[in-house]
Short mmCIF file of C-alpha atoms and ligand atoms in Angstrom, two decimals:
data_model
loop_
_atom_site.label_atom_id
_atom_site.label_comp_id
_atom_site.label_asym_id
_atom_site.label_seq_id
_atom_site.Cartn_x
_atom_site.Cartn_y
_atom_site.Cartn_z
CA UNK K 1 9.60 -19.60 9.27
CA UNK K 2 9.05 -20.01 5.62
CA UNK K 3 6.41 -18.64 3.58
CA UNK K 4 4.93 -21.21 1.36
CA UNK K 5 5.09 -20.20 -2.44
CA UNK K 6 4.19 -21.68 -5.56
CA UNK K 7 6.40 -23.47 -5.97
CA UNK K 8 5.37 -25.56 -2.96
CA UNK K 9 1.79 -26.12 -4.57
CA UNK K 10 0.92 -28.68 -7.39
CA UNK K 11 -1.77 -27.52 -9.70
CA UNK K 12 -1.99 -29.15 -12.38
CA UNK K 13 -5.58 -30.22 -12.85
CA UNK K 14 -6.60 -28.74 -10.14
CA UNK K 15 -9.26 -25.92 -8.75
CA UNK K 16 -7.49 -23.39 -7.10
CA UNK K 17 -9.18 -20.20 -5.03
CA UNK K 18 -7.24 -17.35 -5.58
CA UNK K 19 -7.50 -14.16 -2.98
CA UNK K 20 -6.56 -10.78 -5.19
CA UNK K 21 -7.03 -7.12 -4.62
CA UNK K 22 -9.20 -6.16 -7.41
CA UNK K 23 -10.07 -3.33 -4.79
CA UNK K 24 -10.01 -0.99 -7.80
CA UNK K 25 -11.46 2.97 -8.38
CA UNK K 26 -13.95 3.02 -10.65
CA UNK K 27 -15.59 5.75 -12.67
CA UNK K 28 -18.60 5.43 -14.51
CA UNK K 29 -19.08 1.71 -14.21
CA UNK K 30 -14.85 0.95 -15.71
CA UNK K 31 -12.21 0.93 -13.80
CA UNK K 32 -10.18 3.53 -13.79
CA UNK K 33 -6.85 2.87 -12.33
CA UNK K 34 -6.10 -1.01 -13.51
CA UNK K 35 -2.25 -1.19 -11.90
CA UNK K 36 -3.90 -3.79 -9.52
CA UNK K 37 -5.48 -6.24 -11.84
CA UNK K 38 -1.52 -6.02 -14.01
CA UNK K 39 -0.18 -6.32 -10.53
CA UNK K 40 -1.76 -10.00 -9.95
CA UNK K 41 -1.76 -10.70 -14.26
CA UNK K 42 2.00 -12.80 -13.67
CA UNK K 43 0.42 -15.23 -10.25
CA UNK K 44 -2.80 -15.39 -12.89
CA UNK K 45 -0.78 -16.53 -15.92
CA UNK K 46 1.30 -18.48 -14.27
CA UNK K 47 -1.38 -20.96 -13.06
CA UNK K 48 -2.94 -21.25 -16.05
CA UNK K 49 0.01 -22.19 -17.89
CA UNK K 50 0.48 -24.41 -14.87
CA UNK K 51 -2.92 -26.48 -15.47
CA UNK K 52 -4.93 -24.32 -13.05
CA UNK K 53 -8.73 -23.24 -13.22
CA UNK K 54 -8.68 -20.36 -11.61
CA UNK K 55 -11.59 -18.95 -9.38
CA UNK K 56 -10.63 -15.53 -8.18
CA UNK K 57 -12.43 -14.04 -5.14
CA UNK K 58 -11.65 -9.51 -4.14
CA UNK K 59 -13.59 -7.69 -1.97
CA UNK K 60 -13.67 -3.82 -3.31
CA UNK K 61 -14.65 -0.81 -1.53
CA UNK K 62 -17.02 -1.14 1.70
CA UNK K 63 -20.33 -2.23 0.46
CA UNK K 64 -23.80 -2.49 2.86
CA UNK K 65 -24.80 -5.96 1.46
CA UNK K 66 -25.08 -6.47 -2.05
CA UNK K 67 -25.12 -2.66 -3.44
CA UNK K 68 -24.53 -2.81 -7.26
CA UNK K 69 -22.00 -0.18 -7.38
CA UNK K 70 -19.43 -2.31 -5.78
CA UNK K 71 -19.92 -5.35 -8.01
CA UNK K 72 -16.42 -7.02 -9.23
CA UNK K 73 -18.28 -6.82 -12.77
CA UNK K 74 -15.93 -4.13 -14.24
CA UNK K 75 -12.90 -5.37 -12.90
CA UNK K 76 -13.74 -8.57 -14.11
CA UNK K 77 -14.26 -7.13 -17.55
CA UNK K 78 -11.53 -5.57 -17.39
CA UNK K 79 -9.10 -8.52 -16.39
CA UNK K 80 -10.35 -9.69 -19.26
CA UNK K 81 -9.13 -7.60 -21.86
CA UNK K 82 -5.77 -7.36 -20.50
CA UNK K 83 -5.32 -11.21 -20.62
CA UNK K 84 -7.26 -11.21 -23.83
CA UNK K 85 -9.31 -14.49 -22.53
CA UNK K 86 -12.77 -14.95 -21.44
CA UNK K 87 -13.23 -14.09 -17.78
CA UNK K 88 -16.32 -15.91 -16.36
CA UNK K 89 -19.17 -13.63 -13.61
CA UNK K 90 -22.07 -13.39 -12.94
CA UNK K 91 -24.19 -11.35 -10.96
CA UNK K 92 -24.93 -12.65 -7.43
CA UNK K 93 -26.07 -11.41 -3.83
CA UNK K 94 -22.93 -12.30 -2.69
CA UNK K 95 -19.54 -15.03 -3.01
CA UNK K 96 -21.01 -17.84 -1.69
CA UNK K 97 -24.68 -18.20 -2.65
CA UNK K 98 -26.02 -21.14 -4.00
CA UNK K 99 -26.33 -19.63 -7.83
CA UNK K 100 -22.26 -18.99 -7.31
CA UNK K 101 -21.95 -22.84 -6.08
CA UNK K 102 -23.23 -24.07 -9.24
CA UNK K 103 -21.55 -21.27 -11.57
CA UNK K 104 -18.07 -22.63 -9.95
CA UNK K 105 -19.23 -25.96 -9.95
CA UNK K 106 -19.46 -25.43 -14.07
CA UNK K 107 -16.47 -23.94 -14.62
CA UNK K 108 -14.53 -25.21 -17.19
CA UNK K 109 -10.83 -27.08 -16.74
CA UNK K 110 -8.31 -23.99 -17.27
CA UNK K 111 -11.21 -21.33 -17.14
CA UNK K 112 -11.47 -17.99 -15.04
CA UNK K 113 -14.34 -17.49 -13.07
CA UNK K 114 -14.71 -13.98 -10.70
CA UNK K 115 -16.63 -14.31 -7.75
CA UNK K 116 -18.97 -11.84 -6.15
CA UNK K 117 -17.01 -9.02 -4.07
CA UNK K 118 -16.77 -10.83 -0.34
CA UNK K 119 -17.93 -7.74 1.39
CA UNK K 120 -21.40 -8.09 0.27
CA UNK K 121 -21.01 -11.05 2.59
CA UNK K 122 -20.50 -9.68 6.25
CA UNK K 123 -19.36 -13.05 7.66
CA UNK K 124 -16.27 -11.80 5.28
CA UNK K 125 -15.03 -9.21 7.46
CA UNK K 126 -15.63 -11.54 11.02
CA UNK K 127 -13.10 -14.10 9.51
CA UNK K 128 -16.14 -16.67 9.94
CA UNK K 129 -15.66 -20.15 9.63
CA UNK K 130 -18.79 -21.17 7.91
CA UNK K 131 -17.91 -18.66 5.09
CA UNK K 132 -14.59 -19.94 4.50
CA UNK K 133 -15.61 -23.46 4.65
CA UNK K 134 -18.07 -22.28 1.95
CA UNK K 135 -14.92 -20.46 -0.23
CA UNK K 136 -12.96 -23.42 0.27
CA UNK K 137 -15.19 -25.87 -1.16
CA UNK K 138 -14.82 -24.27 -4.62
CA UNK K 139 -11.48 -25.40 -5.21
CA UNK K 140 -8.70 -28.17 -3.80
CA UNK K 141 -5.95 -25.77 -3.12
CA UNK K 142 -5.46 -21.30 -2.09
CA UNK K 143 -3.33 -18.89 -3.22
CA UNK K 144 -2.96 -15.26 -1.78
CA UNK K 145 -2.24 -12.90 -3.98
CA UNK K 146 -3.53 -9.53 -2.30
CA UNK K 147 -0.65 -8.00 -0.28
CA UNK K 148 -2.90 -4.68 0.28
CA UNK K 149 -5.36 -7.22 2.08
CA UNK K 150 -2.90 -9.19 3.67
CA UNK K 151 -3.12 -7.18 7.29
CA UNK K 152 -6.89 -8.25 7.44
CA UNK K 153 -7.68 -11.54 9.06
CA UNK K 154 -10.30 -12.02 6.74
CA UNK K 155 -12.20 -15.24 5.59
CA UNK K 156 -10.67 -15.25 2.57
CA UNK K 157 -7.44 -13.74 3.77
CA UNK K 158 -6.92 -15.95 6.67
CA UNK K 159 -9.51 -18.23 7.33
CA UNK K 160 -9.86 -20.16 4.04
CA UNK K 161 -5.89 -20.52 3.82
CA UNK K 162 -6.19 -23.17 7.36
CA UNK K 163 -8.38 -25.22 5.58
CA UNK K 164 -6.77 -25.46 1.85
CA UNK K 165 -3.14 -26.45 0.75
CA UNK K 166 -2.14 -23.11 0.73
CA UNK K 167 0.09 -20.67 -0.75
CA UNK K 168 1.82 -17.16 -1.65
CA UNK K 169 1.08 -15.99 -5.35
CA UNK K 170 4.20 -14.55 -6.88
CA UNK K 171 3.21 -10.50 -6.00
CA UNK K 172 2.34 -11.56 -2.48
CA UNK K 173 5.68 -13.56 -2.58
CA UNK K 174 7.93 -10.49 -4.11
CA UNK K 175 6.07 -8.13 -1.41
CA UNK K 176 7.20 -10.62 1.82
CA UNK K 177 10.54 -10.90 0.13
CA UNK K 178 11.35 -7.44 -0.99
CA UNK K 179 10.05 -5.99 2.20
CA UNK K 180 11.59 -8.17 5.24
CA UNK K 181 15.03 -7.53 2.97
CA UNK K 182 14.52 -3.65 4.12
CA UNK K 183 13.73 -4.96 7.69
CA UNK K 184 16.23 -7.51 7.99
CA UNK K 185 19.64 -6.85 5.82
CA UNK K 186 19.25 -4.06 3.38
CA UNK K 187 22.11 -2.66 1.80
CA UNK K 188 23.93 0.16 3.91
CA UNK K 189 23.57 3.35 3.87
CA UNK K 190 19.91 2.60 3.87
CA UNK K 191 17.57 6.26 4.25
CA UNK K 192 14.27 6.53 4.39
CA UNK K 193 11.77 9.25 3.52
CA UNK K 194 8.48 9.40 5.42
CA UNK K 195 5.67 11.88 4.77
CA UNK K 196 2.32 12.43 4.65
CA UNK K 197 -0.42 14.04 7.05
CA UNK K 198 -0.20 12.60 10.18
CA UNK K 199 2.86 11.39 12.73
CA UNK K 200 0.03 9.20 14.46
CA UNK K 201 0.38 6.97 11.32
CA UNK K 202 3.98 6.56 10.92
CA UNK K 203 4.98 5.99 14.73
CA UNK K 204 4.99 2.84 14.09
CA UNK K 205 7.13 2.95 11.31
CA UNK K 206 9.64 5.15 12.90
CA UNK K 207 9.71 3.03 16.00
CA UNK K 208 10.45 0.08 14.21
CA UNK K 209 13.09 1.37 11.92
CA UNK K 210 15.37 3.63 14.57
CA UNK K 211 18.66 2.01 14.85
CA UNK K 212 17.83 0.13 11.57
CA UNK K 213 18.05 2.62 9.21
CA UNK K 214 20.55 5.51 8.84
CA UNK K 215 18.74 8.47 7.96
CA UNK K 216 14.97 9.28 8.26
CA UNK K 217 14.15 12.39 6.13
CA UNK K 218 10.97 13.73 7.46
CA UNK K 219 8.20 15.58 4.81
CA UNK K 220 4.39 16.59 5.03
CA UNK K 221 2.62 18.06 7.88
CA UNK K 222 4.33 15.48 10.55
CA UNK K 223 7.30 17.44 10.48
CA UNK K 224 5.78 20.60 11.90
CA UNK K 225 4.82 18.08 14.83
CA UNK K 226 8.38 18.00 15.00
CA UNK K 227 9.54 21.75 14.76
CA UNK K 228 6.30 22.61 17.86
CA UNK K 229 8.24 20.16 20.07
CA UNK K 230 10.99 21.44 19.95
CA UNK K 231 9.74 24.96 20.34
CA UNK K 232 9.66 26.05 16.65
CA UNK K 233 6.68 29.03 15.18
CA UNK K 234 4.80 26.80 12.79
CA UNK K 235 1.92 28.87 12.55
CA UNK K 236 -1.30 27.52 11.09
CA UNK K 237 0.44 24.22 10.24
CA UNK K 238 -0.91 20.74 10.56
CA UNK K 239 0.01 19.64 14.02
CA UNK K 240 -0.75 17.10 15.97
CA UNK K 241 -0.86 18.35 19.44
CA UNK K 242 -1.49 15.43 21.51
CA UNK K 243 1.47 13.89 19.55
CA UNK K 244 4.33 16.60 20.84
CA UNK K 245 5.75 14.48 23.24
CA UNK K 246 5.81 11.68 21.45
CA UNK K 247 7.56 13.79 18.92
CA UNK K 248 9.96 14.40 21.41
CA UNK K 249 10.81 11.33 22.78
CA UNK K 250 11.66 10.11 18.82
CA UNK K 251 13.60 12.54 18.59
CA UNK K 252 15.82 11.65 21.75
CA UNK K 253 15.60 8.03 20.93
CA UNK K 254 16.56 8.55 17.82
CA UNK K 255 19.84 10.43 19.18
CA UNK K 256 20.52 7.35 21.39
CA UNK K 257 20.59 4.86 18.08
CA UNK K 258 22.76 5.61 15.11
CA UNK K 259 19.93 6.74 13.22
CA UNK K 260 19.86 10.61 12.00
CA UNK K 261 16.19 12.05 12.00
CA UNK K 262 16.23 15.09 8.95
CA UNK K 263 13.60 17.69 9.35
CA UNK K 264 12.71 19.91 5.95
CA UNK K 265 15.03 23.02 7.12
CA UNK K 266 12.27 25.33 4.86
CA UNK K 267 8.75 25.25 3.84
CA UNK K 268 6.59 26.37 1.41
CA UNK K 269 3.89 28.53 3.46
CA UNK K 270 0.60 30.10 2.24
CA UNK K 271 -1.93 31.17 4.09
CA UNK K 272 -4.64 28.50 2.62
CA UNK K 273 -4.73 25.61 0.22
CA UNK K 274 -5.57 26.84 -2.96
CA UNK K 275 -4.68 27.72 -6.80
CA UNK K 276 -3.12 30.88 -7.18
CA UNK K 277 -1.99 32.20 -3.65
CA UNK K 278 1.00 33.73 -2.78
CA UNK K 279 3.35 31.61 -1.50
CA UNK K 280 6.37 32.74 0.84
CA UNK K 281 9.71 30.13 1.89
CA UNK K 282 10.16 30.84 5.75
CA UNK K 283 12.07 28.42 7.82
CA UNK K 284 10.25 25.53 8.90
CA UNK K 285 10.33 26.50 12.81
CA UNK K 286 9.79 30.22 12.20
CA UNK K 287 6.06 30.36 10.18
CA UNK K 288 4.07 33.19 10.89
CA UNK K 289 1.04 32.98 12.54
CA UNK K 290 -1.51 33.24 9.65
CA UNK K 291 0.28 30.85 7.19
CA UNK K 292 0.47 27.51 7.03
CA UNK K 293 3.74 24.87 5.65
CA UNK K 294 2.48 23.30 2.60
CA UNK K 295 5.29 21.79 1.08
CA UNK K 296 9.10 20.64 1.56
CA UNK K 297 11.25 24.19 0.80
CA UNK K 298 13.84 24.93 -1.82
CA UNK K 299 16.19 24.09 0.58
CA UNK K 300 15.03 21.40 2.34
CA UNK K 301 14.87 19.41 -1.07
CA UNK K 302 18.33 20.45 -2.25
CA UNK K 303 19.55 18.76 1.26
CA UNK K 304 17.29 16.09 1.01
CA UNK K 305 18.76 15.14 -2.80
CA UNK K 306 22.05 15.47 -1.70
CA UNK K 307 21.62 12.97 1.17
CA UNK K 308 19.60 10.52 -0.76
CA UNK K 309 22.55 10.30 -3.47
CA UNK K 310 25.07 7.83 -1.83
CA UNK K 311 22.02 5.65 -0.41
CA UNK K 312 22.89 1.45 -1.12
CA UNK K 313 18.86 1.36 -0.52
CA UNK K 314 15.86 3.76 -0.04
CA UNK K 315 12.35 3.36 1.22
CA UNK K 316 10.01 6.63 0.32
CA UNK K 317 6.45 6.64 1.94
CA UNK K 318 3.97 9.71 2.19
CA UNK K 319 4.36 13.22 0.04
CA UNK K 320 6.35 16.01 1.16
CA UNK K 321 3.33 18.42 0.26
CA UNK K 322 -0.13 18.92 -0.57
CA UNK K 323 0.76 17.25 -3.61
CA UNK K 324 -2.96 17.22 -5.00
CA UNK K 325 -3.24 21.26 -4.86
CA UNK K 326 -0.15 22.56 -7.48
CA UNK K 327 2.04 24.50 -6.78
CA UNK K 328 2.63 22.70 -3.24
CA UNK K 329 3.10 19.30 -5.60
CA UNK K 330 6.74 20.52 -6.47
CA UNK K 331 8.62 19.24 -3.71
CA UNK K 332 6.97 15.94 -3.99
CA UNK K 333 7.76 15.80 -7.41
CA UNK K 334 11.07 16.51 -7.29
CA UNK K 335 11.78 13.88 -4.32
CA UNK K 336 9.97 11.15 -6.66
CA UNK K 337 12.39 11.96 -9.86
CA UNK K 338 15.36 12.16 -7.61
CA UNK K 339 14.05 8.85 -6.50
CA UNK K 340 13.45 7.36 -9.62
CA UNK K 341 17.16 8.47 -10.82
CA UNK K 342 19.09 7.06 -7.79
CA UNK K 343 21.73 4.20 -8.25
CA UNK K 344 20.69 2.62 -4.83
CA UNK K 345 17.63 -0.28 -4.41
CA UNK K 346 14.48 2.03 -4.35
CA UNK K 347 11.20 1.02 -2.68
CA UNK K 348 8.09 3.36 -2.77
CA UNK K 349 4.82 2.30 -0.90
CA UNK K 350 1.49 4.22 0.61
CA UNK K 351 -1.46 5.13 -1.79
CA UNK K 352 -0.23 8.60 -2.08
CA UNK K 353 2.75 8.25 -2.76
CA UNK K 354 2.44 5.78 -5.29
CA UNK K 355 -0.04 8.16 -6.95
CA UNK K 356 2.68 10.98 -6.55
CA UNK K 357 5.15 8.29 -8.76
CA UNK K 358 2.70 8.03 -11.15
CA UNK K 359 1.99 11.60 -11.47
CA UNK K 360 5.60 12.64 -12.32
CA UNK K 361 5.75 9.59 -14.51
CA UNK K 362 8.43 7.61 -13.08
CA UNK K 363 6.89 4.41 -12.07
CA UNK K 364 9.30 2.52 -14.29
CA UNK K 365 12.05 3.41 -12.82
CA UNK K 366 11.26 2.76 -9.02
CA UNK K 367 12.92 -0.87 -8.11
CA UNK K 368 10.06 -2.20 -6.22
CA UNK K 369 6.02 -0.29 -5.82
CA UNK K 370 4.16 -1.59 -2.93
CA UNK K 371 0.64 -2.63 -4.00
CA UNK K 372 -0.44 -2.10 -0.28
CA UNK K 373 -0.41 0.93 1.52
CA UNK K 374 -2.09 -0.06 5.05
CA UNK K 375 -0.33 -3.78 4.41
CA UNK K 376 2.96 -1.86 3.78
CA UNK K 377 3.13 -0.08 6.91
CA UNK K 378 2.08 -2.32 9.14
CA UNK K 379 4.42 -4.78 7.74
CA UNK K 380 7.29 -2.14 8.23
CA UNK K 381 5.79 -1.71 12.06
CA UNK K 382 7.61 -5.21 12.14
CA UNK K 383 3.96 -6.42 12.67
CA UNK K 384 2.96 -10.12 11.61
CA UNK K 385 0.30 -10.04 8.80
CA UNK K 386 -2.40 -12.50 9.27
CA UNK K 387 -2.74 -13.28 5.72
CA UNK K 388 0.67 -13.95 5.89
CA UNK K 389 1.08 -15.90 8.95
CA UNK K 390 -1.48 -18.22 7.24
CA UNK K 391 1.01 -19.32 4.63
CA UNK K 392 4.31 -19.44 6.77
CA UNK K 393 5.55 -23.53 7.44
P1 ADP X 1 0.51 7.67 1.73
O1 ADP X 1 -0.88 7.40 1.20
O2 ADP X 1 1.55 7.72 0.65
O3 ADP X 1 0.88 6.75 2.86
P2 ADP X 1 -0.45 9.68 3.56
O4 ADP X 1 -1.86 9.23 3.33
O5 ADP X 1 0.19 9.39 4.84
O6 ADP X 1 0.48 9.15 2.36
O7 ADP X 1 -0.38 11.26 3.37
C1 ADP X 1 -0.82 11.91 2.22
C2 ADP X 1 -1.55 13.18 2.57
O8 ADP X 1 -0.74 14.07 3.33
C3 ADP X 1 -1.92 13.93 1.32
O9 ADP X 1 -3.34 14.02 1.26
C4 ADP X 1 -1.30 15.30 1.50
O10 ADP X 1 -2.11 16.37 1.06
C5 ADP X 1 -1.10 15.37 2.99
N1 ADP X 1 -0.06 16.35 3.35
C6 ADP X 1 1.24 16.30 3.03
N2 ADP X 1 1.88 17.40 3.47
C7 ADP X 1 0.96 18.16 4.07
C8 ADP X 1 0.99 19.45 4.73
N3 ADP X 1 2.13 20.13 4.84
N4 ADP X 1 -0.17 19.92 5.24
C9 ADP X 1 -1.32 19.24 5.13
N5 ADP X 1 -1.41 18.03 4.52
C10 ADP X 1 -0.29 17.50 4.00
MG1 MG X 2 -2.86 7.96 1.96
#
């Protein structure tokens, strides 16, 4: 199976629909986090300079019909300025209304036009036919650009792309590529460092990668999941109870493959989440009752770095902490500079962790930053994507 790229697709002259995540925070009517309009500017560029008009379709946030706070307006302003070219929109009750049919229907050879966001469409999210016969007929050929969508079988994720020549933009394209490498030959010793709240959403993950992977280091709140079933104290800690055994059974599994699961030997405990408090180290499977782990412990980092230094390739998703409430950020911070700083092939995905890159300002120096966080994982569950399934020959 081969996923269809642009290079596959002649556009010269011609219309083509392009899917993009322009699903984009916003804050008083601008956007307010842009890295996914520059995430798509390259497959955007590249089609212009190829001949292409270009009418680009998002959906952003989770609008009731057409609710003017979720109109692609900013974003499309703001895609503007950052290619320093006139971005054609106009306000419309939805992507495929018969104003939008004649806006497209004027757009000028080698202009951009922004369509209304999809979801004020709800045939959009029920993959219907009729709308994505109604996308399609905007344009002669489809490109996907929108990784962080690509897990939806949307109309304009999956349905359109049956009924168009069809094709990968160059993010989507880097995303598939960089991302089955991890799955499928990645450099050896490969470790990976998985976080965040909840074990329920990395089970998956962790399934999928035991006896493909050498080390998982474990952060966040799953690991006290971890510590309870095996009989630690982890007092007031985020666990997921109905998730012990499950814990459990990873853990044996993970002894039968030649992958090494890492709990965070220490924590940082306090006894809520808030500025100020005093904060204690205990061990991660002896918390007293009233406190609660809140980050990855002195020495649990200091283990974790050392690890992490001879790694040919690392994947990092989901914070080691609170990182949002300082002072339980540090751990988190110091796992993104070691990161950042290793010699290995680096990968960082999930919307938190990304932000936790950000924060301590080494974005730069990360080899590859997943622009999806739910697409990530699932793609990492060795799941097939529908939006990418669309475009495979
Ligand atoms: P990502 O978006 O990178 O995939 P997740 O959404 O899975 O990450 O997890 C991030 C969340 O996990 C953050 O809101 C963070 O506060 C929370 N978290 C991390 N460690 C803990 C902890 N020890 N206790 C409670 N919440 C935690
Ligand atoms: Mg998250």
């Amino acid at each position: 199976m081969k996923l269809r790229t642009l290079k596959d697709l002649a556009v010269n002259g011609k219309r083509v629909l392009m899917r993009v995540d322009f699903n984009v925070p916003l804050s008083d009517g601008k956007v307010s986090d842009d890295s996914r309009i520059r995430a798509t500017l390259p497959t955007i560029k590249h089609l212009l300079e190829n001949g292409a008009t270009l009418i680009l379709m998002s959906h952003l946030g989770r609008p009731k019909g057409a609710e003017d706070k979720y109109r692609l307006e900013p974003a499309a302003k703001r895609l503007a300025e950052l290619l320093g070219k006139e971005v054609r929109y106009q306000k419309a009750q939805g992507p495929a209304t018969s104003k939008t049919a004649i806006f497209v229907e004027q757009a000028p050879a080698g202009s951009i036009t922004v369509i209304e966001n999809l979801r004020f469409d709800s045939r959009e999210t029920k993959n219907d036919l009729g709308l994505a016969r109604e996308l399609a007929a905007y344009a002669d050929v489809y490109v996907n650009d929108a990784f962080g969508a690509a897990h939806r079988a949307h109309a304009s994720t999956e349905g359109v792309a049956h009924l168009l020549p069809s094709a990968a933009g160059l993010l989507l394209e880097r995303e598939v590529t960089v991302l089955s490498k991890l799955l499928q030959n990645p450099e050896k010793p490969f470790k990976v460092i998985l976080g965040g709240a909840k074990v329920s959403d990395k089970i998956g993950v962790i399934e999928n990668l035991l006896g493909k992977v050498d080390e998982i280091l474990i952060g966040g709140a799953m690991a006290y999941t971890f510590f309870k079933a095996q009989g630690g104290e982890v007092g007031k800690s985020l666990v997921e109870e109905d998730k012990l055994e499950l814990a459990h059974d990873l853990l044996e599994r993970a002894q039968a493959t030649n992958t090494l699961i890492r709990l965070p030997i220490d924590s940082v405990c306090a006894q809520q989440i808030a500025a100020g408090v005093e904060t204690r180290v205990y061990p991660s499977d002896a918390i007293p009752e009233n406190w609660l782990g809140l980050d990855a412990g002195p020495e649990a980092v200091v283990s974790y770095q050392a690890t992490l230094k001879n790694a040919k390739t690392i994947l990092w998703n989901g914070p080691l902490g609170v990182f949002e409430q300082p002072p339980f950020d540090r751990g988190t911070k110091a796992i993104a500079e070691t990161v950042a700083a290793l010699d290995g092939f680096t990968v960082v995905g999930g919307g938190d962790s990304v932000a936790a890159v950000n924060a301590a300002e080494v974005a730069d120096k990360i080899d590859h930053i997943s622009t999806g966080g739910g697409a990530s994982l699932e793609f990492l569950e060795g799941k097939t994507l529908p939006g990418i399934a669309a475009l495979l020959d």
